[in-house]
Short mmCIF file of N, CA, C and O in Angstrom, two decimals:
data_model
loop_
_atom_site.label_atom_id
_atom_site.label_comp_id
_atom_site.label_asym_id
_atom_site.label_seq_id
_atom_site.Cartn_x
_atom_site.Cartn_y
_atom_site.Cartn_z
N UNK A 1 122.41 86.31 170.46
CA UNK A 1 123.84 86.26 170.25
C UNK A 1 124.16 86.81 168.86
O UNK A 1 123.52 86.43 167.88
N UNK A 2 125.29 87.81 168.77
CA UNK A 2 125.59 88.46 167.45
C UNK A 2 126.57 87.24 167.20
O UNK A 2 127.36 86.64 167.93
N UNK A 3 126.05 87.07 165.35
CA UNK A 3 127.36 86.38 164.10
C UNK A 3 128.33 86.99 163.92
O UNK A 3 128.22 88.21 164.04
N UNK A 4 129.20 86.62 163.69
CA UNK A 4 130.80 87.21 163.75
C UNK A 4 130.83 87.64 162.19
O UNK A 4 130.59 86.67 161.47
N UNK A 5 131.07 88.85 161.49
CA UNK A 5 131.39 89.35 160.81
C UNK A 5 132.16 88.63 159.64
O UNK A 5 133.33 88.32 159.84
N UNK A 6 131.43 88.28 158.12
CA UNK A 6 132.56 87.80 157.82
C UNK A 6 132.51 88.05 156.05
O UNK A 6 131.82 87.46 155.22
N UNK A 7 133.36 89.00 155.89
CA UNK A 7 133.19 89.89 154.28
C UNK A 7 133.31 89.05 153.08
O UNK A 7 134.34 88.47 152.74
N UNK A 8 132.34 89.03 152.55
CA UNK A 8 131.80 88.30 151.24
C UNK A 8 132.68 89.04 150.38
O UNK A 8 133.45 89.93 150.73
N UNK A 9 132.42 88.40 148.73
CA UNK A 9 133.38 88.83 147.49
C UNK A 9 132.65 90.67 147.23
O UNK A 9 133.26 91.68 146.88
N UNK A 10 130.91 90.47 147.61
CA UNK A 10 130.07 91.64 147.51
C UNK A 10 131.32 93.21 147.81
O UNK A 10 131.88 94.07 147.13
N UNK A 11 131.16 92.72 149.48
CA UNK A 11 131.91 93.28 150.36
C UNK A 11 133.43 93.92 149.64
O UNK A 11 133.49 95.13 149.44
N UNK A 12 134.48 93.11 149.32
CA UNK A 12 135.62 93.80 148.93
C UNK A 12 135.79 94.57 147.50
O UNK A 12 135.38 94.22 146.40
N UNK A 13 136.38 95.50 147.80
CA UNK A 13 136.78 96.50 147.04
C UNK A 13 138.67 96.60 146.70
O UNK A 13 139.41 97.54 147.00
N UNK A 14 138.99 95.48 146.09
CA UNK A 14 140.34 96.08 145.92
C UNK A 14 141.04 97.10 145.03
O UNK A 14 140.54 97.55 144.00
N UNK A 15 142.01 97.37 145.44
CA UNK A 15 142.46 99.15 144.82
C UNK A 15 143.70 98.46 144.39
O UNK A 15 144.18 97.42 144.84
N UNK A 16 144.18 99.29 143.35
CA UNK A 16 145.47 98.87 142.92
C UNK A 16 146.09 100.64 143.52
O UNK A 16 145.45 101.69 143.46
N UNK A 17 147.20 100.47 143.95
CA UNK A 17 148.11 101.50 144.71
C UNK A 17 149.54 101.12 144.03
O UNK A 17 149.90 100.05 143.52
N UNK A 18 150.32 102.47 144.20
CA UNK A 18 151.17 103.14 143.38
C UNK A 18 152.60 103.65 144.40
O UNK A 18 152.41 104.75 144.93
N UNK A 19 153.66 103.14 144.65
CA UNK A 19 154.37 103.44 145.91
C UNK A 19 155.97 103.62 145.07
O UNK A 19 156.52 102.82 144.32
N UNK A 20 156.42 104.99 145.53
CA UNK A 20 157.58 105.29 144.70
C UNK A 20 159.07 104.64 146.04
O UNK A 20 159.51 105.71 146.45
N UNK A 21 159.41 104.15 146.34
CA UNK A 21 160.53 103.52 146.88
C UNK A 21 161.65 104.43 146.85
O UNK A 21 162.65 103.98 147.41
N UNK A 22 161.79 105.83 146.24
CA UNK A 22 163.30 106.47 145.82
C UNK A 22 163.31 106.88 147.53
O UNK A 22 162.38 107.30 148.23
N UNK A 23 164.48 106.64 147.82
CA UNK A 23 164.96 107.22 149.78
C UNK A 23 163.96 107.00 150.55
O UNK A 23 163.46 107.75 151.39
N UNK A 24 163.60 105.65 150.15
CA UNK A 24 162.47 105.06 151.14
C UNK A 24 163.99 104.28 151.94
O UNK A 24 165.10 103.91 151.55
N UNK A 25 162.98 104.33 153.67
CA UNK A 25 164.20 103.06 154.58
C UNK A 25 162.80 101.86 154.19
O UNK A 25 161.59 101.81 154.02
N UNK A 26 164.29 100.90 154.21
CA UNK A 26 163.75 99.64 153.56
C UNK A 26 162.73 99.00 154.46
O UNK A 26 161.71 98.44 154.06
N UNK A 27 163.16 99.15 155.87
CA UNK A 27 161.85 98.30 157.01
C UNK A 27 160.80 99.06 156.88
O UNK A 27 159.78 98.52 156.44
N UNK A 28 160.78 100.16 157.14
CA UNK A 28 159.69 101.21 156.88
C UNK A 28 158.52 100.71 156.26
O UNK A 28 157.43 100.26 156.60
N UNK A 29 159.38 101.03 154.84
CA UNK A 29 158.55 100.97 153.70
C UNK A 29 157.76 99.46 153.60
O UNK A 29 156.60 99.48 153.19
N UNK A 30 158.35 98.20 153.97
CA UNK A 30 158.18 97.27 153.89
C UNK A 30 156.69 96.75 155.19
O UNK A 30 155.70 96.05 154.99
N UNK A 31 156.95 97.15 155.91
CA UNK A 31 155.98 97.42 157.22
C UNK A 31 154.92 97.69 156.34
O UNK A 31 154.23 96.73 156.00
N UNK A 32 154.65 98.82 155.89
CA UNK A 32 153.22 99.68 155.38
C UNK A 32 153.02 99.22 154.01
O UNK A 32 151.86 99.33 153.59
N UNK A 33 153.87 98.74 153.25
CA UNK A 33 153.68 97.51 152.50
C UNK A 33 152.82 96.35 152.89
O UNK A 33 151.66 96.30 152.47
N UNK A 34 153.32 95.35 153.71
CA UNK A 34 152.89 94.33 154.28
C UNK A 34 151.43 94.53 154.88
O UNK A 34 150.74 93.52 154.83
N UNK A 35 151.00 95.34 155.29
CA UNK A 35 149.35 95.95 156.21
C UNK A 35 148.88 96.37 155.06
O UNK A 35 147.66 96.43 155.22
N UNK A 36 149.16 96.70 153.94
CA UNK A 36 148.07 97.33 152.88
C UNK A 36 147.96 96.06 152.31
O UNK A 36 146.82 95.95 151.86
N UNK A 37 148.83 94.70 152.06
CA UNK A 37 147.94 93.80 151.40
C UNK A 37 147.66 93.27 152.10
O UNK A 37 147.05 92.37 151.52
N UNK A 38 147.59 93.02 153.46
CA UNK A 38 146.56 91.99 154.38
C UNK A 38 145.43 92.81 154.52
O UNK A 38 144.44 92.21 154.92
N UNK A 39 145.28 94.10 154.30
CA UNK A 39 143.69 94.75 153.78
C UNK A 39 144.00 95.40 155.78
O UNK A 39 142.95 95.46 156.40
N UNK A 40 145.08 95.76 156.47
CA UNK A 40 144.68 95.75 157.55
C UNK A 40 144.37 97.14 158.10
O UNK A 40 143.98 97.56 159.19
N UNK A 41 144.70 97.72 156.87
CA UNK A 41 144.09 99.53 157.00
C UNK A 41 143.13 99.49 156.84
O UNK A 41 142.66 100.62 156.86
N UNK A 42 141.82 98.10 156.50
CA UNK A 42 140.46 98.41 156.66
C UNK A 42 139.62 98.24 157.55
O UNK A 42 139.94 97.63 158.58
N UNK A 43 138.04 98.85 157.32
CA UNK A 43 137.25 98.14 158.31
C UNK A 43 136.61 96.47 158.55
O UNK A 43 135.87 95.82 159.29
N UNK A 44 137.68 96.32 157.05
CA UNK A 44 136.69 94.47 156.83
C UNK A 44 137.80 93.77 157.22
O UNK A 44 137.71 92.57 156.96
N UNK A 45 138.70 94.07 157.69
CA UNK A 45 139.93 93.15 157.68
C UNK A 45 139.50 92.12 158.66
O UNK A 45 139.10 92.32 159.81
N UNK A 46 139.68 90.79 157.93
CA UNK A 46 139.34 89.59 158.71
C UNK A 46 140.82 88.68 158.42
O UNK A 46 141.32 88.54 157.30
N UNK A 47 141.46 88.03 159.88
CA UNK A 47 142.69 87.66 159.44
C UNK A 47 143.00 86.54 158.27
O UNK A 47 143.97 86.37 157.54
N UNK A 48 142.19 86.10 158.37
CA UNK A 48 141.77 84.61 157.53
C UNK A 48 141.86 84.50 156.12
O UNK A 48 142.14 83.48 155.51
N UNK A 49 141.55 85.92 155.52
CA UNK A 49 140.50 85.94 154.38
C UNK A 49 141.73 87.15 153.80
O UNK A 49 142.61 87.67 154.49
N UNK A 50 141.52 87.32 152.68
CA UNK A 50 142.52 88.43 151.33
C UNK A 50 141.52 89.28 151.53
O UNK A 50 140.51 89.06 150.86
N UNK A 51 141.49 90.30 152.35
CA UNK A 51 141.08 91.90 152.02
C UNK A 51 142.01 93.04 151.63
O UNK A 51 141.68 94.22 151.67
N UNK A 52 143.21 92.57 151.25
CA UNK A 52 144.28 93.68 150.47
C UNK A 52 143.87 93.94 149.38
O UNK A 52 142.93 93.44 148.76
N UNK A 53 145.04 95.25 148.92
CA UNK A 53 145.11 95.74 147.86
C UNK A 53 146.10 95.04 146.79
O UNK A 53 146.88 94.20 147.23
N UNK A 54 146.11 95.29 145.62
CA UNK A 54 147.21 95.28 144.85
C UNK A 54 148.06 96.65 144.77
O UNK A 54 147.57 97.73 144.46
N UNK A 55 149.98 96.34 145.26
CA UNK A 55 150.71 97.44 145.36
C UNK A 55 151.45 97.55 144.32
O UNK A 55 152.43 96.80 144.38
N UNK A 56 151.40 98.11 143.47
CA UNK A 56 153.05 98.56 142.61
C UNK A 56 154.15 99.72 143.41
O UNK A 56 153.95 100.87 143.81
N UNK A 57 155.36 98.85 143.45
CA UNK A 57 156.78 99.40 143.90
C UNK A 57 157.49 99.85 143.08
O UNK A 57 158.40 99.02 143.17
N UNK A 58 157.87 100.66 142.20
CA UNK A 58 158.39 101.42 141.76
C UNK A 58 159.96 102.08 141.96
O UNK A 58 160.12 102.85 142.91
N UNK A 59 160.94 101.83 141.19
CA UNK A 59 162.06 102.63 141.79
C UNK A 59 162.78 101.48 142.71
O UNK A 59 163.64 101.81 143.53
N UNK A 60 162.42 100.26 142.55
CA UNK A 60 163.41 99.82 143.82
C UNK A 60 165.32 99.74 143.85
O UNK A 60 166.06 99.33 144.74
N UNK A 61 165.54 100.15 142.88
CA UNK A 61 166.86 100.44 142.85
C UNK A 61 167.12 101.26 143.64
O UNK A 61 168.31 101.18 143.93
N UNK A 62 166.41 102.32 144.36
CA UNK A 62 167.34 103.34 144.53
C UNK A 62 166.46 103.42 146.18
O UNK A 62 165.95 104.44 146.64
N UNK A 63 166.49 102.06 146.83
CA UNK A 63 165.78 102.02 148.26
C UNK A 63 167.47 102.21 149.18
O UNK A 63 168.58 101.83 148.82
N UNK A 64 167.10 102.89 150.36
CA UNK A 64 167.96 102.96 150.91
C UNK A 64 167.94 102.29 152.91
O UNK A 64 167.08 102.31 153.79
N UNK A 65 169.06 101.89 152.86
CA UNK A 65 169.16 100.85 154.42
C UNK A 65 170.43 102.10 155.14
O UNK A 65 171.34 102.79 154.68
N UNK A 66 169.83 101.86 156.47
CA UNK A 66 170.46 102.86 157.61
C UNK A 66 172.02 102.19 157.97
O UNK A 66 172.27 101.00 158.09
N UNK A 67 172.62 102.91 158.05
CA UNK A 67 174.26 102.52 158.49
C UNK A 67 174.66 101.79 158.30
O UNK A 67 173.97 101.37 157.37
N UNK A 68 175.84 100.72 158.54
CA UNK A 68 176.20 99.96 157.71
C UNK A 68 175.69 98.51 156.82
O UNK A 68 176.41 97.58 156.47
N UNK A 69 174.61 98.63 156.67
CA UNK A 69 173.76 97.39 156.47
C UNK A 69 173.64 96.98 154.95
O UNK A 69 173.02 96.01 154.53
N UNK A 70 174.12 97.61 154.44
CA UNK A 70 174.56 97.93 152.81
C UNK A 70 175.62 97.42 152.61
O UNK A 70 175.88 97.27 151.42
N UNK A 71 176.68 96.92 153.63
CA UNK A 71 177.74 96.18 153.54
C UNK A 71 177.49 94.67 154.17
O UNK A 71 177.47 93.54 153.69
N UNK A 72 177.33 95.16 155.34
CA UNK A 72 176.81 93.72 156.59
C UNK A 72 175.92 93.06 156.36
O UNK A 72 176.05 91.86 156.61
N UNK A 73 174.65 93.54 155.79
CA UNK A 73 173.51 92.34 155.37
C UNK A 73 173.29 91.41 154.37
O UNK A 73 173.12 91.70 153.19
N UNK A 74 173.28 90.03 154.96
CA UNK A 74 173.50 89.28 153.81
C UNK A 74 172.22 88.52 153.58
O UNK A 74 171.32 88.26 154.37
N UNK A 75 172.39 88.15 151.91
CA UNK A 75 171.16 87.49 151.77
C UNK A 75 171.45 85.83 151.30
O UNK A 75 172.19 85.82 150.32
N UNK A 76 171.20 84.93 151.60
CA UNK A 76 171.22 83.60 151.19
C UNK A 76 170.55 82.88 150.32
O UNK A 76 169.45 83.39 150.11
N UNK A 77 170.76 81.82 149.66
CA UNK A 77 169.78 81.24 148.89
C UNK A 77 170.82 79.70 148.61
O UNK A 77 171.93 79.27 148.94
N UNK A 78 169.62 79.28 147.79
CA UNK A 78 170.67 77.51 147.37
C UNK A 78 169.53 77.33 146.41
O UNK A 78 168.35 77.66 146.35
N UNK A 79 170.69 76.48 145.45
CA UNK A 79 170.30 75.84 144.43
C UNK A 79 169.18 74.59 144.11
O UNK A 79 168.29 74.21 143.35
N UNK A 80 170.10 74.21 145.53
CA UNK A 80 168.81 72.97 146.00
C UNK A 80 170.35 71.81 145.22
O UNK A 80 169.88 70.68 145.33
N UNK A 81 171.17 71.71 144.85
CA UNK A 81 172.40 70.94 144.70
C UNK A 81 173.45 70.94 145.84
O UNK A 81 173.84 71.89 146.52
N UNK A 82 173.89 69.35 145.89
CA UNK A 82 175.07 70.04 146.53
C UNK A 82 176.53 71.23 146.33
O UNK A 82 177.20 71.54 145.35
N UNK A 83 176.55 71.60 147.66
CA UNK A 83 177.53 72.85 147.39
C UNK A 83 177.19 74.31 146.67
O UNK A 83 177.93 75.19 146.24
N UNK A 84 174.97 74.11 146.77
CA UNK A 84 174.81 75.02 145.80
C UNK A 84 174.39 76.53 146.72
O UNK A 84 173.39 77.14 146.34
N UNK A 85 174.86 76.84 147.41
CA UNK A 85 174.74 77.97 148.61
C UNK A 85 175.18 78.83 148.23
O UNK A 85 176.25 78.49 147.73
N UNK A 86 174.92 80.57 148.05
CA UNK A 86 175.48 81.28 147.64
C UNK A 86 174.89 82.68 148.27
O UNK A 86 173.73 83.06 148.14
N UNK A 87 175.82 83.29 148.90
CA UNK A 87 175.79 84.43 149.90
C UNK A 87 175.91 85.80 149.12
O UNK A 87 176.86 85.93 148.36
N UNK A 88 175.10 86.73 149.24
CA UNK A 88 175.55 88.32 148.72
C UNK A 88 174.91 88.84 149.87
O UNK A 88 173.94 88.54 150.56
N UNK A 89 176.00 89.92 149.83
CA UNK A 89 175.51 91.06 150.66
C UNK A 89 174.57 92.47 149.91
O UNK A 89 174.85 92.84 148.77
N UNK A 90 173.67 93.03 150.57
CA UNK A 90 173.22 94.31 149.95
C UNK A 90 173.35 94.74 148.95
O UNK A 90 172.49 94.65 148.07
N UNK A 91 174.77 95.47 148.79
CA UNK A 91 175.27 95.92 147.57
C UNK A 91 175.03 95.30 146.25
O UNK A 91 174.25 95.76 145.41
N UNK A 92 175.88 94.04 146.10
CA UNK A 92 175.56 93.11 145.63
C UNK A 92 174.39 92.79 144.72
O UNK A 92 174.31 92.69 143.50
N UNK A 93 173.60 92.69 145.61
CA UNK A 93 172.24 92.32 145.43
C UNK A 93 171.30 93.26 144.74
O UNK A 93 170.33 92.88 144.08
N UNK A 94 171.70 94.73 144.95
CA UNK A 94 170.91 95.66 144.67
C UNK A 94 171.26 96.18 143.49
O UNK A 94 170.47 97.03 143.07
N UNK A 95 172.54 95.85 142.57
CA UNK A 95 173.00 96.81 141.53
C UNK A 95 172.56 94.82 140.87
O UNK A 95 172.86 94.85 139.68
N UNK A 96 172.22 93.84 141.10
CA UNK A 96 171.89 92.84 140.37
C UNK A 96 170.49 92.70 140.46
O UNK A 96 169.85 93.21 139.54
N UNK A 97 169.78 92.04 141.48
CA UNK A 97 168.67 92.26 141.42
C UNK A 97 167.84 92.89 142.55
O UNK A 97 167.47 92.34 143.59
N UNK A 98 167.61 94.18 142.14
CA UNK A 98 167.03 95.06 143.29
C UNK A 98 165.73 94.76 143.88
O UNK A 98 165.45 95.13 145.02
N UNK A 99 164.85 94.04 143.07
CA UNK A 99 163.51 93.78 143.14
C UNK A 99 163.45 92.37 144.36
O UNK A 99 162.40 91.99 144.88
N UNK A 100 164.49 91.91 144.56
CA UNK A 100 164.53 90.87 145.07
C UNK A 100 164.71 91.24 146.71
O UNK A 100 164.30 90.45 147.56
N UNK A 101 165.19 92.21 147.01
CA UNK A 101 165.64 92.93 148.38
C UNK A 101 164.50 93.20 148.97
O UNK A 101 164.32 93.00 150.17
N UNK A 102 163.33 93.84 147.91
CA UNK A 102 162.01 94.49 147.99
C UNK A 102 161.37 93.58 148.69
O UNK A 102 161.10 93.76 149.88
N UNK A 103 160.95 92.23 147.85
CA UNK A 103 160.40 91.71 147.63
C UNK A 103 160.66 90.73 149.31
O UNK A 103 159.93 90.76 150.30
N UNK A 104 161.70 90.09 149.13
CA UNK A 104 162.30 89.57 150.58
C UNK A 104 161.73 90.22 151.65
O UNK A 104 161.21 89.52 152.53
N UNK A 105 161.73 91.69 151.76
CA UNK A 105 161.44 92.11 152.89
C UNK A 105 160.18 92.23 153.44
O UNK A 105 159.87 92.24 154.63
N UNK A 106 159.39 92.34 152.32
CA UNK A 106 157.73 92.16 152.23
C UNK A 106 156.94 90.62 153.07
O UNK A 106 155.99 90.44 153.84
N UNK A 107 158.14 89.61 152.26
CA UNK A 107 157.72 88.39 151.90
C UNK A 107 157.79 87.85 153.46
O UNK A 107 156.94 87.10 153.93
N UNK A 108 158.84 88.31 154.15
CA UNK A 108 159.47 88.00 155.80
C UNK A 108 158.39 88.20 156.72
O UNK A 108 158.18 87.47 157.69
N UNK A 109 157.34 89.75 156.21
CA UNK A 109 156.20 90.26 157.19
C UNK A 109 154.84 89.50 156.70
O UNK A 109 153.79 89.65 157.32
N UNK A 110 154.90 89.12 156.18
CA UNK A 110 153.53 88.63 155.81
C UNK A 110 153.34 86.62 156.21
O UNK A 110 154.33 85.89 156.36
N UNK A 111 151.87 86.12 156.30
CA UNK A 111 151.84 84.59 157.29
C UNK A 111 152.72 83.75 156.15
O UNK A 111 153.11 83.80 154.99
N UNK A 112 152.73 83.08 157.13
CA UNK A 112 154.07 81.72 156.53
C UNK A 112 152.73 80.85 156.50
O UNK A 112 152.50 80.12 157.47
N UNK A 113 151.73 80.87 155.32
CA UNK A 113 150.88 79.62 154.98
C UNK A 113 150.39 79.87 153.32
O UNK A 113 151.17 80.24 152.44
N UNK A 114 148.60 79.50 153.08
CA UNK A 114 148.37 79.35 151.84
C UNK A 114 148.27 81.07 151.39
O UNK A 114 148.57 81.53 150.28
N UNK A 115 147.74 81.86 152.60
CA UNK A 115 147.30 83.17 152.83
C UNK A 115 148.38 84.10 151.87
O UNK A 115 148.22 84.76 150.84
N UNK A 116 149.53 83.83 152.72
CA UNK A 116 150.77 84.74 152.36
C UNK A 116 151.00 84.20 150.90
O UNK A 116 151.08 85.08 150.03
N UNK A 117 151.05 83.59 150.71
CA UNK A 117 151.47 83.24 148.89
C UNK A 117 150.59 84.00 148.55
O UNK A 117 150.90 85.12 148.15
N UNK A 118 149.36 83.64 148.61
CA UNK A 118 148.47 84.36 147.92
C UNK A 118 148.20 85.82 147.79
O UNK A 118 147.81 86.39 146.77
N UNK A 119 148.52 86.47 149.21
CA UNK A 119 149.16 88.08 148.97
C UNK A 119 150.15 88.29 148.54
O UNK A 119 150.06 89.17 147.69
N UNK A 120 151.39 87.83 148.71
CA UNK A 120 152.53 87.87 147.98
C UNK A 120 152.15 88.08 146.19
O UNK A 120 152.50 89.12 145.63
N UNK A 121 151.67 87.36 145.69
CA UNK A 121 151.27 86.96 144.73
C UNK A 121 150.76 88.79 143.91
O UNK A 121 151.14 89.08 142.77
N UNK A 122 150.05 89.58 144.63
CA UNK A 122 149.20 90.90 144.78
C UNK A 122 150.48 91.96 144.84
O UNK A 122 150.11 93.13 144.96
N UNK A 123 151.70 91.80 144.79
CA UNK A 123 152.63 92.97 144.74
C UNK A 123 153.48 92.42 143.54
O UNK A 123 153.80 91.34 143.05
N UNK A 124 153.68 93.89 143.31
CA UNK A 124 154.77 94.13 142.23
C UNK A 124 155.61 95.05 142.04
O UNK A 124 155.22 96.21 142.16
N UNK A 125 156.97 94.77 141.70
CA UNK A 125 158.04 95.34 141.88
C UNK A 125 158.82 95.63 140.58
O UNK A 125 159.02 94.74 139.75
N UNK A 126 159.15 96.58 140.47
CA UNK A 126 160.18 97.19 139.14
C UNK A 126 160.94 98.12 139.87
O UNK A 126 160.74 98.94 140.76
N UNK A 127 162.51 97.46 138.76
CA UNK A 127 163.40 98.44 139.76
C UNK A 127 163.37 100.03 138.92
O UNK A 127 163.98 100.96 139.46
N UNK A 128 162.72 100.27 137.72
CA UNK A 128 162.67 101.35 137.39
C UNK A 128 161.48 102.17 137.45
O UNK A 128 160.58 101.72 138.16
N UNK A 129 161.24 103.53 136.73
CA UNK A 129 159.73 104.09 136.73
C UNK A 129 158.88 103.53 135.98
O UNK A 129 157.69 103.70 136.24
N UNK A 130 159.18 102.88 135.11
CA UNK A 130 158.21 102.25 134.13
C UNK A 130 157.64 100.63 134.90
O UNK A 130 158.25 99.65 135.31
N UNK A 131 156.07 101.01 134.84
CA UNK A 131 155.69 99.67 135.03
C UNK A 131 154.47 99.13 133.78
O UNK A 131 154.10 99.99 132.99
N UNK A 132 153.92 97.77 133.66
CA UNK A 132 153.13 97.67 132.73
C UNK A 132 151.44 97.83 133.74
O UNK A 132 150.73 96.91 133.33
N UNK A 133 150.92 98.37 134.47
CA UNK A 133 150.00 98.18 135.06
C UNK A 133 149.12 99.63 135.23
O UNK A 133 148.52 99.95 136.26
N UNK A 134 149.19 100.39 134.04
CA UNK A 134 148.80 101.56 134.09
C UNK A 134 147.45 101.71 133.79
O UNK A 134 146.87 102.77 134.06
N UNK A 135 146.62 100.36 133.02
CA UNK A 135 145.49 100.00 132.79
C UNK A 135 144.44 99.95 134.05
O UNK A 135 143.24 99.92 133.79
N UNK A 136 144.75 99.94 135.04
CA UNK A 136 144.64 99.19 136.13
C UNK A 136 144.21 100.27 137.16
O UNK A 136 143.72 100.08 138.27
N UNK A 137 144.63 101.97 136.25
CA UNK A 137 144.43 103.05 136.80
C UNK A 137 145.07 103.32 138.57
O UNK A 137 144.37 103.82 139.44
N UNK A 138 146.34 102.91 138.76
CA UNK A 138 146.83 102.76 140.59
C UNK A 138 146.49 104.36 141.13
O UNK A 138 146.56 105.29 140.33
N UNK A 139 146.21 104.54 142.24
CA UNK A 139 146.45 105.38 143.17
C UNK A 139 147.83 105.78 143.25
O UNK A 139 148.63 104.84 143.23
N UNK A 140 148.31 106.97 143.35
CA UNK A 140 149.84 107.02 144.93
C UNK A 140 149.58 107.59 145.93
O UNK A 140 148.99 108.67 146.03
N UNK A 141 150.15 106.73 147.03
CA UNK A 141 150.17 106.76 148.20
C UNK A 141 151.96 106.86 148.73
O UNK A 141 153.02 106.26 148.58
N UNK A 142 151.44 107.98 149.36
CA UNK A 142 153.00 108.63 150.03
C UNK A 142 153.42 108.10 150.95
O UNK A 142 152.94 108.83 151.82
N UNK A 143 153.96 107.38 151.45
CA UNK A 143 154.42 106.99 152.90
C UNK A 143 155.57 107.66 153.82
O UNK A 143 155.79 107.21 154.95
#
């Protein structure tokens, strides 16, 4: 009987990657986001286990959403007080905090347990060209 495959620290190789967001569509981008840190573009990808990369997002100011969804989509949050609920739409959100749109959309595709924090944790977002992670030597990858 064959042992089931299961990739040691030996085994992974993480890459830090480099992703420019300018007239990216936001699901898109967020999709091929989400599969590069669950490692699922590899051959070791085990669901269980962190075989991703680390991504830098770049540019998220200037991500763009298909037809009217820039008006219509709203995002929610609360204070955790009463009456502390507070609604923006797109726009909104994106000329305040753009990184947060990014980040949301990433955060939606990836597991709802200890896993997903912990990839979550592996991306990073700036809404301009400048990031601090140049040490780190990233790849770009075109999508």
């Amino acid at each position: 009987m064959k042992d089931t495959f299961v990739p040691s620290k030996l085994d992974l190789k993480q890459q830090w990657y480099i992703i420019d967001a300018k007239d990216k569509c936001l699901g898109r981008l967020a999709t091929k986001v989400s599969n590069l840190l669950r490692g699922k573009n590899k051959i070791i990808f085990t669901p269980s286990q962190d075989t991703g990369d680390y991504i830098i997002i770049i540019n998220a100011n200037k991500i763009n959403v298909s037809g009217k969804k820039s008006l219509q989509k709203l995002y929610f949050r609360h204070s955790g007080r009463p009456g502390g609920k507070t609604i923006e739409n797109f726009e909104d959100l994106q000329l305040r905090l753009p990184e947060r749109i990014i980040e949301k959309a990433i955060k939606g595709m990836l597991p709802k347990n200890r896993l997903g924090r912990k990839l979550f944790t592996k991306l990073k977002v700036y809404k301009g060209e400048e990031h601090p992670h140049m040490s780190q030597k990233p790849k770009n990858i075109e999508l």
